[in-house]
Short mmCIF file of C-alpha atoms in Angstrom, two decimals:
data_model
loop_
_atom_site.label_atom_id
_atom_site.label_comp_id
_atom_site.label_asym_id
_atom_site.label_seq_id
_atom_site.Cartn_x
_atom_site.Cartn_y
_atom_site.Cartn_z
CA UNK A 1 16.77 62.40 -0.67
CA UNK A 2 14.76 60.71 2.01
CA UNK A 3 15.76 58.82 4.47
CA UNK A 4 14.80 55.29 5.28
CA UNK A 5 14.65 53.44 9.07
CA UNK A 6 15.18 49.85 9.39
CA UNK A 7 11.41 49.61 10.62
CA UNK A 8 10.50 51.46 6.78
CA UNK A 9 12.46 48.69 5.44
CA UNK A 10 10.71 45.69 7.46
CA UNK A 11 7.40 47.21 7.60
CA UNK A 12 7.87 46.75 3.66
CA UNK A 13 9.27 43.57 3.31
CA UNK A 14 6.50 42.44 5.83
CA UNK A 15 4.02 43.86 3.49
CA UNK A 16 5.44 41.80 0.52
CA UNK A 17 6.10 38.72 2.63
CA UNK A 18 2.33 38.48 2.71
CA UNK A 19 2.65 37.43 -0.75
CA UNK A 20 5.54 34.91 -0.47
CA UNK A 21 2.98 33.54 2.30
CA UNK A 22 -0.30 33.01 0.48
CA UNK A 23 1.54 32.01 -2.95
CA UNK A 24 3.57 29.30 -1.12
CA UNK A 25 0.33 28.32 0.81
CA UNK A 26 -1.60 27.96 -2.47
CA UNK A 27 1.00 26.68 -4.61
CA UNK A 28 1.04 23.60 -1.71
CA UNK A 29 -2.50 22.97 -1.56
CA UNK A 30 -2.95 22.82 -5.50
CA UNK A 31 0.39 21.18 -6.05
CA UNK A 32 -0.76 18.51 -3.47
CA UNK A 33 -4.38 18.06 -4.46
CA UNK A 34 -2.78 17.34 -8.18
CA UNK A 35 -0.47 15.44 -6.39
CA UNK A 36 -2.82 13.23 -5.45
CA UNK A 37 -4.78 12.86 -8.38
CA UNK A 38 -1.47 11.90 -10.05
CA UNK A 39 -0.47 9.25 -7.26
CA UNK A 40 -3.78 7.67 -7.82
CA UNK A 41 -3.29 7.73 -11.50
CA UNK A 42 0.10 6.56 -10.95
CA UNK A 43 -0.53 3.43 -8.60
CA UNK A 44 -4.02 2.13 -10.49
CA UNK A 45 -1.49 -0.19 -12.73
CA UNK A 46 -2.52 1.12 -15.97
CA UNK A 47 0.32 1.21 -18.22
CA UNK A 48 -0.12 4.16 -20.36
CA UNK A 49 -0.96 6.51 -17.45
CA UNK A 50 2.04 5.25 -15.42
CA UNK A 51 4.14 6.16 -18.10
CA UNK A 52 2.19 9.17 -18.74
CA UNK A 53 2.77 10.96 -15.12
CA UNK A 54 6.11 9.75 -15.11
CA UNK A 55 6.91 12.14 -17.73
CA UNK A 56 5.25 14.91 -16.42
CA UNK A 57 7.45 14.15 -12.72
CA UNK A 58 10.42 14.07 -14.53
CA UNK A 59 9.97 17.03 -16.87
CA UNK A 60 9.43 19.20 -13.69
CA UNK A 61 11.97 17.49 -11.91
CA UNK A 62 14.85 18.00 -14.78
CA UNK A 63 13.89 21.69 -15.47
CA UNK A 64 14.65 24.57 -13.58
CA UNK A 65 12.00 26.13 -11.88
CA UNK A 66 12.81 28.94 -13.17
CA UNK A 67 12.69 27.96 -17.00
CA UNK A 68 9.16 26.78 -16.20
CA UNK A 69 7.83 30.28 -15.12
CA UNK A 70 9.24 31.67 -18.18
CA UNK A 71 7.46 29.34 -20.18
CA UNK A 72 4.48 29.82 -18.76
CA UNK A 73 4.78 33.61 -18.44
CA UNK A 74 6.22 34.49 -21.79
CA UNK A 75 4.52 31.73 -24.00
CA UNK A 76 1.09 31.43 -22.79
CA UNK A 77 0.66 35.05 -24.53
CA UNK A 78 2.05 33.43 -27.74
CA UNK A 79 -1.16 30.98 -28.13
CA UNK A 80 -3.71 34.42 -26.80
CA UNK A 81 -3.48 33.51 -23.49
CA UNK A 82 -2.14 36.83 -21.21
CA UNK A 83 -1.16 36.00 -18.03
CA UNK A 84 -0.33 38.20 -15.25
CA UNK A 85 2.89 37.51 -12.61
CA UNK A 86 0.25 36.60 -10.31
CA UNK A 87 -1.11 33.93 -11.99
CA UNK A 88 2.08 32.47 -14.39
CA UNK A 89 3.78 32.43 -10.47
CA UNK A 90 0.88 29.88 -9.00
CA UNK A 91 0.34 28.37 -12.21
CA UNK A 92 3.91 26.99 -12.45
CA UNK A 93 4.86 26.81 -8.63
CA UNK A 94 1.77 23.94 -8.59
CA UNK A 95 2.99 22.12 -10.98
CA UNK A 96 6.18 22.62 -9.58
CA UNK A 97 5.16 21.45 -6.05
CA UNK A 98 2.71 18.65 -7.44
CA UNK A 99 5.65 16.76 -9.70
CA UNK A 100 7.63 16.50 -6.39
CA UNK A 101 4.63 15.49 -4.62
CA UNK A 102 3.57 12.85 -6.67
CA UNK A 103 7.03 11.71 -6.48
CA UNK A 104 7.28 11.92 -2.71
CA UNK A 105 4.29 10.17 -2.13
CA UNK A 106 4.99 7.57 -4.57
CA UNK A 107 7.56 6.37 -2.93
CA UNK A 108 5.69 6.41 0.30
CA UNK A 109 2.79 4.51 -0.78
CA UNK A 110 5.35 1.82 -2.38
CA UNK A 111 6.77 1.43 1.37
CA UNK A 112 3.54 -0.17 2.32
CA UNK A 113 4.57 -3.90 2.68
CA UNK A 114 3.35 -6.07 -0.35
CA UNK A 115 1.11 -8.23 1.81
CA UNK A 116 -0.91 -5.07 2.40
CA UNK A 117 -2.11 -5.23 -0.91
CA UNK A 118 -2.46 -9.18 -1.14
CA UNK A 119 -4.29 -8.87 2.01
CA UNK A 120 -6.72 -6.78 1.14
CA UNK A 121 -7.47 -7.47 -2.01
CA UNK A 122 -7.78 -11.27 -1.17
CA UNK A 123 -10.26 -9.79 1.27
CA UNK A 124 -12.10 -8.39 -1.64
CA UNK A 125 -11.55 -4.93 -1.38
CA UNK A 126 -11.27 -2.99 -5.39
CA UNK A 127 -8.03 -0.28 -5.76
CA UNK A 128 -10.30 2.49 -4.37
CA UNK A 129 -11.04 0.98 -1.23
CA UNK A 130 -7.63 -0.78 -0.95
CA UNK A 131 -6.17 3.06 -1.32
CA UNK A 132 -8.76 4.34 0.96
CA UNK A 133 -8.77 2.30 4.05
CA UNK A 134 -5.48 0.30 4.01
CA UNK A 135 -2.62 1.68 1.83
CA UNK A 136 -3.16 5.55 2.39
CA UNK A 137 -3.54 5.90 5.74
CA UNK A 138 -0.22 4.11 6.42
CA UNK A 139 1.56 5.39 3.66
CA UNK A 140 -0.01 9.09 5.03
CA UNK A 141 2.39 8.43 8.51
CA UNK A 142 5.77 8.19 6.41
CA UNK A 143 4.97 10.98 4.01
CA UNK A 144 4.25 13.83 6.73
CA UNK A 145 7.66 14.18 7.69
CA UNK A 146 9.11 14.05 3.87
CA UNK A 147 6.09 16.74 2.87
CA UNK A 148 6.67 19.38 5.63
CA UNK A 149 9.59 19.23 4.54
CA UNK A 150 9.40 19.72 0.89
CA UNK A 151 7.39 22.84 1.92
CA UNK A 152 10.08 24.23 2.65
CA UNK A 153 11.40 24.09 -1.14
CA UNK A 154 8.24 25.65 -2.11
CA UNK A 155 8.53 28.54 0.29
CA UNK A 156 11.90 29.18 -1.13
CA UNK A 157 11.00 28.51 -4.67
CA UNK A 158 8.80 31.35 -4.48
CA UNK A 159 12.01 33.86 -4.41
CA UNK A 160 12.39 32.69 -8.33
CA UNK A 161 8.74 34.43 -9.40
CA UNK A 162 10.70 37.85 -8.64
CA UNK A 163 12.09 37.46 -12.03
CA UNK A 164 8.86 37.49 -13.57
CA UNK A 165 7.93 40.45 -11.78
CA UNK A 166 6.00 39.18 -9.30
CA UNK A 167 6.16 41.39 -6.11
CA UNK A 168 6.70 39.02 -3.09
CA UNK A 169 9.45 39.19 -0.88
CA UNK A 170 12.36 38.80 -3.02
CA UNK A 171 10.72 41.75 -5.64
CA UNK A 172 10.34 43.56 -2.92
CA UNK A 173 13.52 43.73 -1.39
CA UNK A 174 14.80 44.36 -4.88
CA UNK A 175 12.65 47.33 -5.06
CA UNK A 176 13.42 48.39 -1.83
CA UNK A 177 17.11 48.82 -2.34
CA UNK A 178 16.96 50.53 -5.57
CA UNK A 179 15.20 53.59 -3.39
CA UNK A 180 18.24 53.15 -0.55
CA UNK A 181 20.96 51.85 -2.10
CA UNK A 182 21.46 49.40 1.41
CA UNK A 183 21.56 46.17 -0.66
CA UNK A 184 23.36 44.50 2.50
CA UNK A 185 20.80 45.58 5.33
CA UNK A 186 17.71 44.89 3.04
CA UNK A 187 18.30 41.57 1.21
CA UNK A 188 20.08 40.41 5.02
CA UNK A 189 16.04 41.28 6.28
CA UNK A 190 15.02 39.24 3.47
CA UNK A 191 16.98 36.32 4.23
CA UNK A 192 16.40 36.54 8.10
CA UNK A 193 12.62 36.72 6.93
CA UNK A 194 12.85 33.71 4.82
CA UNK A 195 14.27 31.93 7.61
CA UNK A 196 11.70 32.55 9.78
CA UNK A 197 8.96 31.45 7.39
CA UNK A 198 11.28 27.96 6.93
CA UNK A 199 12.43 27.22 10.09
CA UNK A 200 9.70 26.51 12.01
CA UNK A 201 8.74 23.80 9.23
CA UNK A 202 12.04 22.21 8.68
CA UNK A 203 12.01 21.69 13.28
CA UNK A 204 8.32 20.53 12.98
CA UNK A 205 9.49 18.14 9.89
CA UNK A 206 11.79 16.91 12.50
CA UNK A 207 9.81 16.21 15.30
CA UNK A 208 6.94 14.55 13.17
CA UNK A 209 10.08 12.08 11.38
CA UNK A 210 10.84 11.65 15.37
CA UNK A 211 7.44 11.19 16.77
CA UNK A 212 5.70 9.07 13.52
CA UNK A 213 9.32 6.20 13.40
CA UNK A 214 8.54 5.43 16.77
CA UNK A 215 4.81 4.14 16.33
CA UNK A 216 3.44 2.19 13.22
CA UNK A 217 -0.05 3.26 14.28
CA UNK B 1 -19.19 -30.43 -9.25
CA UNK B 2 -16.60 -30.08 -6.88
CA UNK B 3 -16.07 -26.59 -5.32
CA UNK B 4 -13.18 -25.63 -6.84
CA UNK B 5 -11.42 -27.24 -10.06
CA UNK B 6 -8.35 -26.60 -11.76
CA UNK B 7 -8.08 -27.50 -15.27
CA UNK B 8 -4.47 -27.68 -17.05
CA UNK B 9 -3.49 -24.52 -15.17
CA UNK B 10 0.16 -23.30 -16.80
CA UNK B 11 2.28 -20.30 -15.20
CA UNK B 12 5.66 -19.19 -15.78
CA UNK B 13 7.48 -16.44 -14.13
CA UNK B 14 9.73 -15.09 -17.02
CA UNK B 15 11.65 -18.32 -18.76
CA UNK B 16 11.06 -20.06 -15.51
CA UNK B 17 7.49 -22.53 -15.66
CA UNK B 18 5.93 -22.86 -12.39
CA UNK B 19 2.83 -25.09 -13.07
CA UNK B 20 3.08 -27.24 -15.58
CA UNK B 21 -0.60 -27.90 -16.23
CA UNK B 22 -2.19 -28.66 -12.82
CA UNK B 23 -5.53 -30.88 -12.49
CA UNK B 24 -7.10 -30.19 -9.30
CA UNK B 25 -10.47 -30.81 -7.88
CA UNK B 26 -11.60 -30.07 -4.55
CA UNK B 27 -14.72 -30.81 -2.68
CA UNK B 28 -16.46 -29.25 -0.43
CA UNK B 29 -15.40 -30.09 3.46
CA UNK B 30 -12.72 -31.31 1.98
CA UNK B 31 -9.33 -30.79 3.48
CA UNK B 32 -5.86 -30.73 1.53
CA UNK B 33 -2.59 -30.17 2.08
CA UNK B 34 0.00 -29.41 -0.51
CA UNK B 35 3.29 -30.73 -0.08
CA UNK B 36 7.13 -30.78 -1.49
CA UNK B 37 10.12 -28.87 -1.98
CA UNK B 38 10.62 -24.96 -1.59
CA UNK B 39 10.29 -24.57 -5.96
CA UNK B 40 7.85 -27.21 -6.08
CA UNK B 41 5.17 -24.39 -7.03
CA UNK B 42 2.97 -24.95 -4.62
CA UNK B 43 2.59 -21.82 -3.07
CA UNK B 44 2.17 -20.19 -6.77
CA UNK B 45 -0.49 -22.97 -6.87
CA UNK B 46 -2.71 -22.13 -4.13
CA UNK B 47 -2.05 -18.07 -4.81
CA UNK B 48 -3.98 -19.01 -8.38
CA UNK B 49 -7.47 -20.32 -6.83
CA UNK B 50 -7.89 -16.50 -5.65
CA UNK B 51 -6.43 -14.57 -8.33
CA UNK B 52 -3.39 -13.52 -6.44
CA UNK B 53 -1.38 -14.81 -9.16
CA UNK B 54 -3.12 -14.64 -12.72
CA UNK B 55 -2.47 -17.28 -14.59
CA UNK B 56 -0.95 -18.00 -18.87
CA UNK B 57 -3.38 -20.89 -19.64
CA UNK B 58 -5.80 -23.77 -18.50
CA UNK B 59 -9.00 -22.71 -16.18
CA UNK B 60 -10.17 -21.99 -12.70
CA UNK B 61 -13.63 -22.94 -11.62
CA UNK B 62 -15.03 -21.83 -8.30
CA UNK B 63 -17.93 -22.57 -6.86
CA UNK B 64 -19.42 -23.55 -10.45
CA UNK B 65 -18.36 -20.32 -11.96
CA UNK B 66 -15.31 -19.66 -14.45
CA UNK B 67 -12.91 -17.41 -12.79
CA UNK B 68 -12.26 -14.85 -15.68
CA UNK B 69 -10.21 -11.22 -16.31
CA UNK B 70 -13.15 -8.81 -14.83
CA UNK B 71 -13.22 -6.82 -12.26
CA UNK B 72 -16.75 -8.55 -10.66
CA UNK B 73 -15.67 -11.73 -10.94
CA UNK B 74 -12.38 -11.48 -8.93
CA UNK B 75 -14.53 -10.34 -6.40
CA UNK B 76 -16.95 -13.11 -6.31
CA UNK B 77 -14.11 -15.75 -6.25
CA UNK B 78 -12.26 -13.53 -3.32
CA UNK B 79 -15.64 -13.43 -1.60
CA UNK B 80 -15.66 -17.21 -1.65
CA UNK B 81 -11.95 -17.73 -1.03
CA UNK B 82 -10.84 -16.78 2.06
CA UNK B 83 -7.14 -16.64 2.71
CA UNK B 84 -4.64 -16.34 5.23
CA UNK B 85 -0.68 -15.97 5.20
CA UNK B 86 2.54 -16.84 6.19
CA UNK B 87 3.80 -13.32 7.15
CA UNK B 88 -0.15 -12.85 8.72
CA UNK B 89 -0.52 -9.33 7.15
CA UNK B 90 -2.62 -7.37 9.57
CA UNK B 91 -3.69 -3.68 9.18
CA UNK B 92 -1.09 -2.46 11.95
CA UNK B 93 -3.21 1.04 12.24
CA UNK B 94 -6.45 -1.14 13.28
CA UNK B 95 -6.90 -2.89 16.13
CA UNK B 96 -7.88 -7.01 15.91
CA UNK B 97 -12.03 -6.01 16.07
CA UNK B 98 -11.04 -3.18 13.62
CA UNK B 99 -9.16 -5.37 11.10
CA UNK B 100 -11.94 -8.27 11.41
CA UNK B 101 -14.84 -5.55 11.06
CA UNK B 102 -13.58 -3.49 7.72
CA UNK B 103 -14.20 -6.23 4.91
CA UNK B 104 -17.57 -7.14 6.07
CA UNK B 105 -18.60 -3.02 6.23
CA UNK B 106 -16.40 -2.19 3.31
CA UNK B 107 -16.94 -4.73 0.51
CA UNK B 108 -20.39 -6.77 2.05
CA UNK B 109 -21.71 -3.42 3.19
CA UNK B 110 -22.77 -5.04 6.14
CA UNK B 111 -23.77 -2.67 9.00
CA UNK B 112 -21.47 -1.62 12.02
CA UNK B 113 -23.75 -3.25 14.75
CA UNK B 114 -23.57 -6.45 12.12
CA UNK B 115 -20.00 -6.44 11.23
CA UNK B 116 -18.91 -6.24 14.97
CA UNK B 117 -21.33 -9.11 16.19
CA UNK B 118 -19.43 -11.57 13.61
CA UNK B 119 -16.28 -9.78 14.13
CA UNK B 120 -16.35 -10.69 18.11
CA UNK B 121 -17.83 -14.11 17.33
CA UNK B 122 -14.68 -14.65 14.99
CA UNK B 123 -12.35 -13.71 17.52
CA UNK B 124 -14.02 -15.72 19.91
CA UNK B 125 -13.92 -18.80 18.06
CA UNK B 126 -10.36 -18.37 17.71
CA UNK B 127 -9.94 -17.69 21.67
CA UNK B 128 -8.71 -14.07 21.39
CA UNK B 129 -12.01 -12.62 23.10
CA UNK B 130 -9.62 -10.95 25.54
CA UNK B 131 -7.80 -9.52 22.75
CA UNK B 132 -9.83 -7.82 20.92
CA UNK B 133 -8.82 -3.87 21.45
CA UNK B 134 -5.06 -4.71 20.52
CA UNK B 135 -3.26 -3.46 18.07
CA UNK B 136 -1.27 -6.15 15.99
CA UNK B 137 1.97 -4.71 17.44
CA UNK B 138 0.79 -6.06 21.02
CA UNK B 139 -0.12 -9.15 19.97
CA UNK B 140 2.28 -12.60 19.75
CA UNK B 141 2.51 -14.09 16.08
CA UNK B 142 0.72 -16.87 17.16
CA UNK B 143 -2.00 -14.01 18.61
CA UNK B 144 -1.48 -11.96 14.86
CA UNK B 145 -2.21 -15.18 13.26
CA UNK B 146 -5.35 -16.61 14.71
CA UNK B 147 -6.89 -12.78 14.43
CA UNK B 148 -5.91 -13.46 10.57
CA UNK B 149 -7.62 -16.58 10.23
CA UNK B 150 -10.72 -14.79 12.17
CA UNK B 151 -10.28 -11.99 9.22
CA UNK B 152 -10.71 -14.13 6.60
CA UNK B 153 -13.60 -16.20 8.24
CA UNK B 154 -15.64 -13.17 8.96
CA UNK B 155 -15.68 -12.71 5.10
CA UNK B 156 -17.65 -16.40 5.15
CA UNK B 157 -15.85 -17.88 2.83
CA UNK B 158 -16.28 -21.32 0.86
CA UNK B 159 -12.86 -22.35 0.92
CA UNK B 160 -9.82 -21.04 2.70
CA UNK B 161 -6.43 -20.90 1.91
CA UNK B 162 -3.54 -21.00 4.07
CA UNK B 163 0.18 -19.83 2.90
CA UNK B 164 2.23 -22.00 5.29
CA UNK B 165 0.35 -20.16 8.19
CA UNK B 166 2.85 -21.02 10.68
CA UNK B 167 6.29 -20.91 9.20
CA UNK B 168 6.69 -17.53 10.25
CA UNK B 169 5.97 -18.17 13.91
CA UNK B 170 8.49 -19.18 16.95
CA UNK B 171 7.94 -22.88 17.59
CA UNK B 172 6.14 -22.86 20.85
CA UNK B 173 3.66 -20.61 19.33
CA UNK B 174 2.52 -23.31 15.91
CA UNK B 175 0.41 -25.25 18.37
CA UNK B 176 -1.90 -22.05 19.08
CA UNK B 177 -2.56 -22.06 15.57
CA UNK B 178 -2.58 -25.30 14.44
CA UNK B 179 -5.01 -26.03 17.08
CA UNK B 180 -7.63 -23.20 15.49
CA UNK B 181 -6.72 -24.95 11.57
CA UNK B 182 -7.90 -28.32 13.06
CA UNK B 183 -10.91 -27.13 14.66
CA UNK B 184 -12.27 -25.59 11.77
CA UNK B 185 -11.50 -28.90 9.81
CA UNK B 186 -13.20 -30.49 11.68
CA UNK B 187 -16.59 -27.93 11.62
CA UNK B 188 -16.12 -29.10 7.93
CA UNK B 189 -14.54 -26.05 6.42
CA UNK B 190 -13.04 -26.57 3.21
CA UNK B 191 -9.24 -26.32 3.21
CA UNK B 192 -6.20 -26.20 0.86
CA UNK B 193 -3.05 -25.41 3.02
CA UNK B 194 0.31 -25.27 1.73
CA UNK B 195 2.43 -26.81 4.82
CA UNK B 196 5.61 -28.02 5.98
CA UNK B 197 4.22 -29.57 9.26
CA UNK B 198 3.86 -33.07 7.97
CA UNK B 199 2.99 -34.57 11.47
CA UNK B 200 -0.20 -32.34 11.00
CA UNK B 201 -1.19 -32.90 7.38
CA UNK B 202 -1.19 -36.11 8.31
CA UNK B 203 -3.33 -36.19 11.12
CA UNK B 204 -5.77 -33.31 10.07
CA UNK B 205 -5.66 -33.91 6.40
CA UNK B 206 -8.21 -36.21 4.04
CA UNK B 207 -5.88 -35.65 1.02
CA UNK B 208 -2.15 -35.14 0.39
CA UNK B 209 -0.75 -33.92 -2.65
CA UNK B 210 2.73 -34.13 -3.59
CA UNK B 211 3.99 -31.37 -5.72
CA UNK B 212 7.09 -31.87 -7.65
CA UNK B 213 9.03 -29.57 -10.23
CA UNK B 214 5.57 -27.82 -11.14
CA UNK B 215 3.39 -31.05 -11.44
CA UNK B 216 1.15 -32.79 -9.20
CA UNK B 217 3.51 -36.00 -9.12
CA UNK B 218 0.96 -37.89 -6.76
CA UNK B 219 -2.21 -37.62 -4.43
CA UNK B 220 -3.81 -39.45 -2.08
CA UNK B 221 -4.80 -40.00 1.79
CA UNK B 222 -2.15 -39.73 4.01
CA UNK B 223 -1.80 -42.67 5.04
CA UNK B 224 -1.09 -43.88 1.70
CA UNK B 225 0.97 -41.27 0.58
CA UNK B 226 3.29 -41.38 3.62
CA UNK B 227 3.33 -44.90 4.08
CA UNK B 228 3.75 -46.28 0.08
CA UNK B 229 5.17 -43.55 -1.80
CA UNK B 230 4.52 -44.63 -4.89
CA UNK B 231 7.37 -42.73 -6.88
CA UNK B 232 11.19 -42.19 -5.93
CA UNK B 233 11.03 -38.43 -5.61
CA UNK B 234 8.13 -38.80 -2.59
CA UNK B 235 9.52 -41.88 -0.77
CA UNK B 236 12.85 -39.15 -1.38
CA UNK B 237 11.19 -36.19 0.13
CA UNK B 238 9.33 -38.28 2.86
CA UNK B 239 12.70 -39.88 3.59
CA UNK B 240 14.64 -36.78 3.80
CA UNK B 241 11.70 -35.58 6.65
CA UNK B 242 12.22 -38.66 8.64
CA UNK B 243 15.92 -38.53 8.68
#
């Protein structure tokens, strides 16, 4: 039986970790550009839509994430559409991330002050210019701190497309002790790795919430 | 035709009627002040000549044209009514040039070089010259408000609203801004205000009108309005200022 170092185990995990990386990284910047699309959707006033996205936030938000990647992965193939781990995992961790987004944001822009809105528009300005020049870029200073740290969430929510089979860091580890049998010393690197992915963003979350309250420009 | 002229307008907020079919015509240089109670509806009145409030029936003519449900013509009425409010609401991420400069770049697509020449002539007018680089977090109300009122000239309106412009301010700073509301009366801007600073309406205004419980319950120049109320509730409400 061979033996395994610690470093055999890291260098591994490291290797995988690359994964949990670049899916949470894309699952953010998809989830967030539908996010935004959404908000937009969501804010324009027209009734059906509202109503419309609203369902879509809360069906993310009242399933687990986990029931959503089995969906995807075990019933796109039932209407002839094969997925692999790969993509069922960054399919469902965007819509995931954009349901909370939209949400998160919504409530942002809806902290704007009324008179905002009366002010501008009595000023002429349509929704898209309203959006664009007055109610975004101050609703954009109260969402940084809130998004950072939903990334956080994401980053972690990428552990659950291990059931699926997808081989990030979680898989990996998984993998890794059924060739040492050292559950303790290999999901214990996992975890420390984990935290080194999410602590730096929940402490930057914390200084933007600091540094953003203290300005309103 | 006049400038502006309300026809029968009716708005309720749930159960509650507001305006119970208001007849309104206003000229142009003309200046008016609406008066009465806090429920009187006339703030919900003046917030209907530029669309900030839609209304349920009766019809709003501006400048000749019939203010309707489309998109182009809120924005012709908006670019002939200019307003300004009680709580002043500035762009707090642009400074008093910046918030002056965006409407005409943004909606009259005027040029930069443009925009800023009557942005800084605005400002001027309204003595903030020195001020122009603030942010609306460095500036007094009184400062806030007058870079408001500069806002909403730059746009070149017809008429201009004003939201009880200085209920929101600390008393020693109304002057500042009543001062600016009186010199452009006089330049022969067209005016509608919504006030409590009777001493004012009366001295700046051509026309009073006194709103009670939703209708316009009487109208006429100050002096005659103040002096020979001609129904209970006004000699009441003029009373109650006095006292």
């Amino acid at each position: 039986m061979p033996e395994f170092t610690l470093w055999d185990i890291v260098y591994n995990l490291l290797l995988a970790a690359r994964w949990t990386v670049l899916l949470s990284l894309v699952a953010f910047v998809m989830g967030g550009f539908v996010a935004l699309v959404l908000l937009l959707v969501r804010t324009a006033g027209n009734p059906w839509a509202m109503r419309l996205v609203r369902g879509y936030v809360e069906l993310f938000q009242g399933t687990p994430l986990l029931m959503q990647l089995f969906i995807l992965f075990f019933g796109l193939p039932l209407i002839g559409i094969d997925v692999s781990p790969w993509i069922a995992a960054m399919l469902g961790l965007t819509l995931f991330t954009s349901a909370f987004l939209t949400e998160i944001w919504r409530g942002c822009v809806e902290s704007v002050n009324k008179g905002q809105w009366e002010a501008s528009a009595t000023l002429g300005m349509n929704f898209t210019q309203q959006m664009r020049y007055i109610i975004l870029p101050q609703a954009l200073r109260i969402a940084v701190a809130p998004t950072v740290g939903f990334s956080v969430q994401v980053v972690k929510g990428t552990a659950v497309t291990s059931i699926i089979g997808f081989v990030e860091l979680t898989k990996a580890g998984t993998m890794i002790t059924n060739a040492t049998y050292a559950p303790f010393t290999v999901y214990g690197c996992v975890a420390v790795l984990y935290f080194v992915i999410c602590y730096p963003l929940s402490l930057y979350a914390r200084r933007l919430e600091g540094k953003l309250h203290n300005v309103s420009r | 035709m006049s400038l502006v002229e309300l026809h029968a307008i009716h708005k309720s907020f749930g159960a509650v009627q507001v305006l119970k079919g208001i007849d309104l015509k206003i000229d142009e240089g003309q200046v008016i002040a609406l008066i009465g109670r806090s429920g009187s509806g006339k703030s919900t009145l003046l917030r209907t000549i530029n669309g900030l409030e839609t209304i349920d029936d009766g019809t709003i003519m501006v400048a000749g044209k019939k203010v309707g449900d489309h998109d182009t013509d809120l924005l012709d009425l908006r670019l002939n009514v200019g307003m300004v409010f009680q709580q002043f609401n500035l762009f707090p991420h642009y400074t008093a040039l910046e918030n002056v400069m965006l409407s005409p770049q943004v909606v009259k697509k005027q040029s930069k070089a443009e925009a800023r020449a009557i942005a800084e002539e605005m400002l001027t007018k309204v003595g903030l010259a020195d001020k122009m680089t603030h942010y609306p977090d460095q500036l007094s109300g009184g400062q806030q408000q007058r870079v408001a009122i500069a806002r909403a000239l730059a746009m070149k309106p017809r008429v201009l609203l004003c939201d009880e412009v200085t209920s929101a301010l600390d008393p020693e700073l109304v002057n500042e801004v009543l001062a600016v509301v009186r010199q452009l009366a006089e330049e022969g801007m067209t005016l509608v205000m919504v006030t409590h600073e009777m001493r004012f309406a009366r001295e700046v205004c051509d026309t009073l009108v006194f709103m009670h419980h939703g209708r316009i319950h009487e109208k006429g120049a100050p002096e005659a309005v103040f002096a020979n109320p001609k129904t209970p509730e006004l000699a009441n409400f003029v009373g109650g200022l006095a006292g």
